[in-house]
């Protein structure tokens, strides 16, 4: 299985009614594709992710596509958006 370098991404709370960061990060990690690794750090209303994909879909584009899908597909992440 191919393994690539980690990609960093930030997710920000955009709505006061959104799930707290402690809950949102569990939902995000639960949505990771099988075999991908992730570490995270919580900062108030921000989640800093370091994702290491593996398998056929690797690289920053795969990570950002997964994150975009995780945020729009529901899964209890309403009110969260990609940050800078």
PDB file of N, CA and C in Angstrom:
ATOM      1  N   UNK A   1       0.828  -1.173   0.000  1.00  0.00           N
ATOM      2  CA  UNK A   1       0.000   0.000   0.000  1.00  0.00           C
ATOM      3  C   UNK A   1       0.879   1.245   0.000  1.00  0.00           C
ATOM      4  N   UNK A   2       0.611   2.166  -0.884  1.00  0.00           N
ATOM      5  CA  UNK A   2       1.394   3.396  -0.938  1.00  0.00           C
ATOM      6  C   UNK A   2       1.018   4.307   0.228  1.00  0.00           C
ATOM      7  N   UNK A   3       2.009   4.916   0.798  1.00  0.00           N
ATOM      8  CA  UNK A   3       1.763   5.879   1.869  1.00  0.00           C
ATOM      9  C   UNK A   3       2.445   7.186   1.482  1.00  0.00           C
ATOM     10  N   UNK A   4       1.754   8.287   1.682  1.00  0.00           N
ATOM     11  CA  UNK A   4       2.291   9.585   1.296  1.00  0.00           C
ATOM     12  C   UNK A   4       2.521  10.433   2.529  1.00  0.00           C
ATOM     13  N   UNK A   5       3.048  11.598   2.293  1.00  0.00           N
ATOM     14  CA  UNK A   5       3.243  12.563   3.367  1.00  0.00           C
ATOM     15  C   UNK A   5       1.891  13.040   3.884  1.00  0.00           C
ATOM     16  N   UNK A   6       1.916  13.555   5.081  1.00  0.00           N
ATOM     17  CA  UNK A   6       0.696  14.075   5.697  1.00  0.00           C
ATOM     18  C   UNK A   6       0.283  15.393   5.061  1.00  0.00           C
ATOM     19  N   UNK A   7      -1.018  15.645   5.106  1.00  0.00           N
ATOM     20  CA  UNK A   7      -1.591  16.897   4.640  1.00  0.00           C
ATOM     21  C   UNK A   7      -2.291  17.551   5.817  1.00  0.00           C
ATOM     22  N   UNK A   8      -2.034  18.834   6.004  1.00  0.00           N
ATOM     23  CA  UNK A   8      -2.689  19.561   7.087  1.00  0.00           C
ATOM     24  C   UNK A   8      -3.926  20.266   6.566  1.00  0.00           C
ATOM     25  N   UNK A   9      -4.956  20.276   7.395  1.00  0.00           N
ATOM     26  CA  UNK A   9      -6.209  20.953   7.046  1.00  0.00           C
ATOM     27  C   UNK A   9      -6.798  21.537   8.324  1.00  0.00           C
ATOM     28  N   UNK A  10      -7.565  22.589   8.160  1.00  0.00           N
ATOM     29  CA  UNK A  10      -8.207  23.256   9.292  1.00  0.00           C
ATOM     30  C   UNK A  10      -9.707  23.258   9.059  1.00  0.00           C
ATOM     31  N   UNK A  11     -10.438  22.983  10.119  1.00  0.00           N
ATOM     32  CA  UNK A  11     -11.896  23.046  10.088  1.00  0.00           C
ATOM     33  C   UNK A  11     -12.309  24.039  11.169  1.00  0.00           C
ATOM     34  N   UNK A  12     -13.228  24.949  10.808  1.00  0.00           N
ATOM     35  CA  UNK A  12     -13.646  25.991  11.738  1.00  0.00           C
ATOM     36  C   UNK A  12     -15.144  25.916  12.007  1.00  0.00           C
ATOM     37  N   UNK A  13     -15.496  26.234  13.225  1.00  0.00           N
ATOM     38  CA  UNK A  13     -16.909  26.314  13.599  1.00  0.00           C
ATOM     39  C   UNK A  13     -17.473  27.606  13.017  1.00  0.00           C
ATOM     40  N   UNK A  14     -18.503  27.472  12.187  1.00  0.00           N
ATOM     41  CA  UNK A  14     -19.086  28.627  11.505  1.00  0.00           C
ATOM     42  C   UNK A  14     -20.410  29.065  12.121  1.00  0.00           C
ATOM     43  N   UNK A  15     -20.986  28.240  12.968  1.00  0.00           N
ATOM     44  CA  UNK A  15     -22.280  28.557  13.562  1.00  0.00           C
ATOM     45  C   UNK A  15     -22.244  28.242  15.056  1.00  0.00           C
ATOM     46  N   UNK A  16     -22.808  29.095  15.861  1.00  0.00           N
ATOM     47  CA  UNK A  16     -22.792  28.850  17.311  1.00  0.00           C
ATOM     48  C   UNK A  16     -23.573  27.595  17.716  1.00  0.00           C
ATOM     49  N   UNK A  17     -24.473  27.147  16.847  1.00  0.00           N
ATOM     50  CA  UNK A  17     -25.263  25.950  17.156  1.00  0.00           C
ATOM     51  C   UNK A  17     -24.594  24.657  16.694  1.00  0.00           C
ATOM     52  N   UNK A  18     -23.419  24.771  16.062  1.00  0.00           N
ATOM     53  CA  UNK A  18     -22.697  23.582  15.590  1.00  0.00           C
ATOM     54  C   UNK A  18     -22.220  22.751  16.772  1.00  0.00           C
ATOM     55  N   UNK A  19     -22.004  21.474  16.510  1.00  0.00           N
ATOM     56  CA  UNK A  19     -21.492  20.577  17.543  1.00  0.00           C
ATOM     57  C   UNK A  19     -20.179  21.127  18.095  1.00  0.00           C
ATOM     58  N   UNK A  20     -19.892  20.889  19.372  1.00  0.00           N
ATOM     59  CA  UNK A  20     -18.617  21.346  19.934  1.00  0.00           C
ATOM     60  C   UNK A  20     -17.433  20.658  19.252  1.00  0.00           C
ATOM     61  N   UNK A  21     -16.257  21.275  19.308  1.00  0.00           N
ATOM     62  CA  UNK A  21     -15.089  20.706  18.631  1.00  0.00           C
ATOM     63  C   UNK A  21     -14.778  19.275  19.059  1.00  0.00           C
ATOM     64  N   UNK A  22     -14.967  18.957  20.324  1.00  0.00           N
ATOM     65  CA  UNK A  22     -14.680  17.609  20.811  1.00  0.00           C
ATOM     66  C   UNK A  22     -15.564  16.566  20.131  1.00  0.00           C
ATOM     67  N   UNK A  23     -16.771  16.933  19.817  1.00  0.00           N
ATOM     68  CA  UNK A  23     -17.693  16.032  19.125  1.00  0.00           C
ATOM     69  C   UNK A  23     -17.392  16.011  17.632  1.00  0.00           C
ATOM     70  N   UNK A  24     -17.158  17.190  17.062  1.00  0.00           N
ATOM     71  CA  UNK A  24     -16.907  17.282  15.615  1.00  0.00           C
ATOM     72  C   UNK A  24     -15.665  16.507  15.203  1.00  0.00           C
ATOM     73  N   UNK A  25     -14.611  16.545  16.009  1.00  0.00           N
ATOM     74  CA  UNK A  25     -13.391  15.836  15.620  1.00  0.00           C
ATOM     75  C   UNK A  25     -13.618  14.331  15.610  1.00  0.00           C
ATOM     76  N   UNK A  26     -14.409  13.821  16.534  1.00  0.00           N
ATOM     77  CA  UNK A  26     -14.725  12.382  16.538  1.00  0.00           C
ATOM     78  C   UNK A  26     -15.517  12.028  15.283  1.00  0.00           C
ATOM     79  N   UNK A  27     -16.435  12.877  14.896  1.00  0.00           N
ATOM     80  CA  UNK A  27     -17.222  12.624  13.681  1.00  0.00           C
ATOM     81  C   UNK A  27     -16.337  12.658  12.433  1.00  0.00           C
ATOM     82  N   UNK A  28     -15.401  13.592  12.398  1.00  0.00           N
ATOM     83  CA  UNK A  28     -14.485  13.660  11.259  1.00  0.00           C
ATOM     84  C   UNK A  28     -13.598  12.422  11.179  1.00  0.00           C
ATOM     85  N   UNK A  29     -13.001  12.053  12.288  1.00  0.00           N
ATOM     86  CA  UNK A  29     -12.104  10.893  12.298  1.00  0.00           C
ATOM     87  C   UNK A  29     -12.873   9.619  11.957  1.00  0.00           C
ATOM     88  N   UNK A  30     -14.112   9.528  12.398  1.00  0.00           N
ATOM     89  CA  UNK A  30     -14.940   8.357  12.084  1.00  0.00           C
ATOM     90  C   UNK A  30     -15.250   8.259  10.598  1.00  0.00           C
ATOM     91  N   UNK A  31     -15.196   9.385   9.902  1.00  0.00           N
ATOM     92  CA  UNK A  31     -15.506   9.404   8.469  1.00  0.00           C
ATOM     93  C   UNK A  31     -14.282   9.162   7.586  1.00  0.00           C
ATOM     94  N   UNK A  32     -13.104   9.001   8.190  1.00  0.00           N
ATOM     95  CA  UNK A  32     -11.894   8.761   7.395  1.00  0.00           C
ATOM     96  C   UNK A  32     -12.004   7.469   6.597  1.00  0.00           C
ATOM     97  N   UNK A  33     -11.485   7.454   5.391  1.00  0.00           N
ATOM     98  CA  UNK A  33     -11.425   6.199   4.628  1.00  0.00           C
ATOM     99  C   UNK A  33     -10.570   5.167   5.370  1.00  0.00           C
ATOM    100  N   UNK A  34     -10.878   3.932   5.151  1.00  0.00           N
ATOM    101  CA  UNK A  34     -10.144   2.842   5.797  1.00  0.00           C
ATOM    102  C   UNK A  34      -8.652   2.933   5.465  1.00  0.00           C
ATOM    103  N   UNK A  35      -7.826   2.808   6.475  1.00  0.00           N
ATOM    104  CA  UNK A  35      -6.382   2.821   6.300  1.00  0.00           C
ATOM    105  C   UNK A  35      -5.731   4.195   6.398  1.00  0.00           C
ATOM    106  N   UNK A  36      -6.519   5.248   6.425  1.00  0.00           N
ATOM    107  CA  UNK A  36      -5.956   6.580   6.567  1.00  0.00           C
ATOM    108  C   UNK A  36      -5.685   6.847   8.037  1.00  0.00           C
ATOM    109  N   UNK A  37      -4.623   7.591   8.311  1.00  0.00           N
ATOM    110  CA  UNK A  37      -4.280   7.979   9.680  1.00  0.00           C
ATOM    111  C   UNK A  37      -4.539   9.468   9.859  1.00  0.00           C
ATOM    112  N   UNK A  38      -4.823   9.842  11.106  1.00  0.00           N
ATOM    113  CA  UNK A  38      -5.109  11.245  11.380  1.00  0.00           C
ATOM    114  C   UNK A  38      -4.730  11.578  12.813  1.00  0.00           C
ATOM    115  N   UNK A  39      -4.071  12.714  12.977  1.00  0.00           N
ATOM    116  CA  UNK A  39      -3.882  13.292  14.298  1.00  0.00           C
ATOM    117  C   UNK A  39      -4.570  14.645  14.269  1.00  0.00           C
ATOM    118  N   UNK A  40      -4.883  15.172  15.428  1.00  0.00           N
ATOM    119  CA  UNK A  40      -5.590  16.445  15.467  1.00  0.00           C
ATOM    120  C   UNK A  40      -5.232  17.214  16.723  1.00  0.00           C
ATOM    121  N   UNK A  41      -5.543  18.513  16.648  1.00  0.00           N
ATOM    122  CA  UNK A  41      -5.387  19.406  17.794  1.00  0.00           C
ATOM    123  C   UNK A  41      -6.600  20.333  17.801  1.00  0.00           C
ATOM    124  N   UNK A  42      -7.171  20.523  18.966  1.00  0.00           N
ATOM    125  CA  UNK A  42      -8.332  21.398  19.108  1.00  0.00           C
ATOM    126  C   UNK A  42      -7.890  22.754  19.618  1.00  0.00           C
ATOM    127  N   UNK A  43      -8.418  23.807  19.024  1.00  0.00           N
ATOM    128  CA  UNK A  43      -8.161  25.181  19.441  1.00  0.00           C
ATOM    129  C   UNK A  43      -9.491  25.923  19.440  1.00  0.00           C
ATOM    130  N   UNK A  44     -10.125  26.007  20.578  1.00  0.00           N
ATOM    131  CA  UNK A  44     -11.433  26.653  20.719  1.00  0.00           C
ATOM    132  C   UNK A  44     -12.395  26.207  19.631  1.00  0.00           C
ATOM    133  N   UNK A  45     -12.636  27.047  18.631  1.00  0.00           N
ATOM    134  CA  UNK A  45     -13.587  26.720  17.572  1.00  0.00           C
ATOM    135  C   UNK A  45     -12.888  26.294  16.279  1.00  0.00           C
ATOM    136  N   UNK A  46     -11.713  25.693  16.407  1.00  0.00           N
ATOM    137  CA  UNK A  46     -10.941  25.211  15.254  1.00  0.00           C
ATOM    138  C   UNK A  46     -10.427  23.809  15.538  1.00  0.00           C
ATOM    139  N   UNK A  47     -10.372  23.024  14.480  1.00  0.00           N
ATOM    140  CA  UNK A  47      -9.776  21.696  14.546  1.00  0.00           C
ATOM    141  C   UNK A  47      -8.644  21.673  13.522  1.00  0.00           C
ATOM    142  N   UNK A  48      -7.444  21.390  13.977  1.00  0.00           N
ATOM    143  CA  UNK A  48      -6.298  21.271  13.078  1.00  0.00           C
ATOM    144  C   UNK A  48      -6.047  19.792  12.858  1.00  0.00           C
ATOM    145  N   UNK A  49      -6.134  19.369  11.612  1.00  0.00           N
ATOM    146  CA  UNK A  49      -5.977  17.960  11.253  1.00  0.00           C
ATOM    147  C   UNK A  49      -4.669  17.748  10.512  1.00  0.00           C
ATOM    148  N   UNK A  50      -4.059  16.604  10.756  1.00  0.00           N
ATOM    149  CA  UNK A  50      -2.907  16.151   9.958  1.00  0.00           C
ATOM    150  C   UNK A  50      -3.284  14.750   9.483  1.00  0.00           C
ATOM    151  N   UNK A  51      -3.602  14.652   8.202  1.00  0.00           N
ATOM    152  CA  UNK A  51      -4.138  13.413   7.635  1.00  0.00           C
ATOM    153  C   UNK A  51      -3.092  12.769   6.733  1.00  0.00           C
ATOM    154  N   UNK A  52      -2.895  11.465   6.909  1.00  0.00           N
ATOM    155  CA  UNK A  52      -1.981  10.695   6.073  1.00  0.00           C
ATOM    156  C   UNK A  52      -2.785   9.636   5.340  1.00  0.00           C
ATOM    157  N   UNK A  53      -3.060   9.863   4.061  1.00  0.00           N
ATOM    158  CA  UNK A  53      -3.835   8.881   3.306  1.00  0.00           C
ATOM    159  C   UNK A  53      -2.962   7.701   2.870  1.00  0.00           C
ATOM    160  N   UNK A  54      -3.610   6.609   2.562  1.00  0.00           N
ATOM    161  CA  UNK A  54      -2.900   5.453   2.013  1.00  0.00           C
ATOM    162  C   UNK A  54      -3.789   4.797   0.970  1.00  0.00           C
ATOM    163  N   UNK A  55      -3.198   3.957   0.144  1.00  0.00           N
ATOM    164  CA  UNK A  55      -3.959   3.291  -0.906  1.00  0.00           C
ATOM    165  C   UNK A  55      -3.890   4.070  -2.201  1.00  0.00           C
ATOM    166  N   UNK A  56      -4.851   3.830  -3.096  1.00  0.00           N
ATOM    167  CA  UNK A  56      -4.803   4.451  -4.420  1.00  0.00           C
ATOM    168  C   UNK A  56      -5.060   5.959  -4.406  1.00  0.00           C
ATOM    169  N   UNK A  57      -5.857   6.444  -3.456  1.00  0.00           N
ATOM    170  CA  UNK A  57      -6.159   7.881  -3.391  1.00  0.00           C
ATOM    171  C   UNK A  57      -5.269   8.522  -2.332  1.00  0.00           C
ATOM    172  N   UNK A  58      -4.175   9.151  -2.786  1.00  0.00           N
ATOM    173  CA  UNK A  58      -3.251   9.762  -1.843  1.00  0.00           C
ATOM    174  C   UNK A  58      -2.949  11.191  -2.260  1.00  0.00           C
ATOM    175  N   UNK A  59      -2.313  11.907  -1.393  1.00  0.00           N
ATOM    176  CA  UNK A  59      -1.910  13.272  -1.689  1.00  0.00           C
ATOM    177  C   UNK A  59      -2.889  14.293  -1.163  1.00  0.00           C
ATOM    178  N   UNK A  60      -2.481  15.563  -1.190  1.00  0.00           N
ATOM    179  CA  UNK A  60      -3.313  16.637  -0.663  1.00  0.00           C
ATOM    180  C   UNK A  60      -4.683  16.733  -1.325  1.00  0.00           C
ATOM    181  N   UNK A  61      -4.755  16.505  -2.641  1.00  0.00           N
ATOM    182  CA  UNK A  61      -6.051  16.610  -3.327  1.00  0.00           C
ATOM    183  C   UNK A  61      -7.044  15.593  -2.779  1.00  0.00           C
ATOM    184  N   UNK A  62      -6.582  14.384  -2.495  1.00  0.00           N
ATOM    185  CA  UNK A  62      -7.469  13.354  -1.935  1.00  0.00           C
ATOM    186  C   UNK A  62      -7.943  13.742  -0.549  1.00  0.00           C
ATOM    187  N   UNK A  63      -7.056  14.302   0.250  1.00  0.00           N
ATOM    188  CA  UNK A  63      -7.436  14.710   1.614  1.00  0.00           C
ATOM    189  C   UNK A  63      -8.463  15.825   1.559  1.00  0.00           C
ATOM    190  N   UNK A  64      -8.229  16.830   0.725  1.00  0.00           N
ATOM    191  CA  UNK A  64      -9.169  17.950   0.652  1.00  0.00           C
ATOM    192  C   UNK A  64     -10.513  17.524   0.060  1.00  0.00           C
ATOM    193  N   UNK A  65     -10.504  16.596  -0.878  1.00  0.00           N
ATOM    194  CA  UNK A  65     -11.765  16.073  -1.421  1.00  0.00           C
ATOM    195  C   UNK A  65     -12.530  15.307  -0.347  1.00  0.00           C
ATOM    196  N   UNK A  66     -11.835  14.489   0.428  1.00  0.00           N
ATOM    197  CA  UNK A  66     -12.503  13.755   1.518  1.00  0.00           C
ATOM    198  C   UNK A  66     -13.110  14.737   2.511  1.00  0.00           C
ATOM    199  N   UNK A  67     -12.337  15.754   2.909  1.00  0.00           N
ATOM    200  CA  UNK A  67     -12.823  16.714   3.896  1.00  0.00           C
ATOM    201  C   UNK A  67     -14.042  17.464   3.381  1.00  0.00           C
ATOM    202  N   UNK A  68     -14.010  17.899   2.133  1.00  0.00           N
ATOM    203  CA  UNK A  68     -15.161  18.595   1.545  1.00  0.00           C
ATOM    204  C   UNK A  68     -16.384  17.694   1.570  1.00  0.00           C
ATOM    205  N   UNK A  69     -16.207  16.429   1.228  1.00  0.00           N
ATOM    206  CA  UNK A  69     -17.324  15.492   1.253  1.00  0.00           C
ATOM    207  C   UNK A  69     -17.843  15.255   2.659  1.00  0.00           C
ATOM    208  N   UNK A  70     -16.938  15.123   3.611  1.00  0.00           N
ATOM    209  CA  UNK A  70     -17.354  14.881   5.004  1.00  0.00           C
ATOM    210  C   UNK A  70     -18.165  16.053   5.540  1.00  0.00           C
ATOM    211  N   UNK A  71     -17.819  17.255   5.137  1.00  0.00           N
ATOM    212  CA  UNK A  71     -18.519  18.436   5.649  1.00  0.00           C
ATOM    213  C   UNK A  71     -19.877  18.642   4.997  1.00  0.00           C
ATOM    214  N   UNK A  72     -20.076  18.189   3.758  1.00  0.00           N
ATOM    215  CA  UNK A  72     -21.369  18.395   3.101  1.00  0.00           C
ATOM    216  C   UNK A  72     -22.306  17.202   3.236  1.00  0.00           C
ATOM    217  N   UNK A  73     -21.776  16.052   3.557  1.00  0.00           N
ATOM    218  CA  UNK A  73     -22.613  14.856   3.636  1.00  0.00           C
ATOM    219  C   UNK A  73     -23.368  14.735   4.954  1.00  0.00           C
ATOM    220  N   UNK A  74     -23.279  15.725   5.785  1.00  0.00           N
ATOM    221  CA  UNK A  74     -23.995  15.648   7.058  1.00  0.00           C
ATOM    222  C   UNK A  74     -23.120  15.031   8.116  1.00  0.00           C
ATOM    223  N   UNK A  75     -23.562  13.929   8.675  1.00  0.00           N
ATOM    224  CA  UNK A  75     -22.770  13.274   9.698  1.00  0.00           C
ATOM    225  C   UNK A  75     -22.611  14.101  10.951  1.00  0.00           C
ATOM    226  N   UNK A  76     -23.533  15.034  11.171  1.00  0.00           N
ATOM    227  CA  UNK A  76     -23.471  15.842  12.385  1.00  0.00           C
ATOM    228  C   UNK A  76     -22.447  16.956  12.336  1.00  0.00           C
ATOM    229  N   UNK A  77     -22.021  17.358  11.131  1.00  0.00           N
ATOM    230  CA  UNK A  77     -21.021  18.416  11.013  1.00  0.00           C
ATOM    231  C   UNK A  77     -21.599  19.722  10.476  1.00  0.00           C
ATOM    232  N   UNK A  78     -22.914  19.844  10.523  1.00  0.00           N
ATOM    233  CA  UNK A  78     -23.535  21.101  10.081  1.00  0.00           C
ATOM    234  C   UNK A  78     -23.004  22.236  10.963  1.00  0.00           C
ATOM    235  N   UNK A  79     -22.648  23.328  10.331  1.00  0.00           N
ATOM    236  CA  UNK A  79     -22.120  24.472  11.071  1.00  0.00           C
ATOM    237  C   UNK A  79     -20.603  24.494  11.138  1.00  0.00           C
ATOM    238  N   UNK A  80     -19.948  23.512  10.536  1.00  0.00           N
ATOM    239  CA  UNK A  80     -18.486  23.475  10.437  1.00  0.00           C
ATOM    240  C   UNK A  80     -18.097  23.667   8.980  1.00  0.00           C
ATOM    241  N   UNK A  81     -16.958  24.342   8.730  1.00  0.00           N
ATOM    242  CA  UNK A  81     -16.481  24.578   7.372  1.00  0.00           C
ATOM    243  C   UNK A  81     -14.962  24.495   7.327  1.00  0.00           C
ATOM    244  N   UNK A  82     -14.447  24.321   6.118  1.00  0.00           N
ATOM    245  CA  UNK A  82     -12.988  24.328   5.952  1.00  0.00           C
ATOM    246  C   UNK A  82     -12.464  25.699   6.315  1.00  0.00           C
ATOM    247  N   UNK A  83     -11.381  25.700   7.034  1.00  0.00           N
ATOM    248  CA  UNK A  83     -10.763  26.959   7.444  1.00  0.00           C
ATOM    249  C   UNK A  83      -9.510  27.235   6.656  1.00  0.00           C
ATOM    250  N   UNK A  84      -8.781  28.218   7.131  1.00  0.00           N
ATOM    251  CA  UNK A  84      -7.524  28.619   6.477  1.00  0.00           C
ATOM    252  C   UNK A  84      -6.357  28.298   7.349  1.00  0.00           C
TER     253      UNK A  84
END
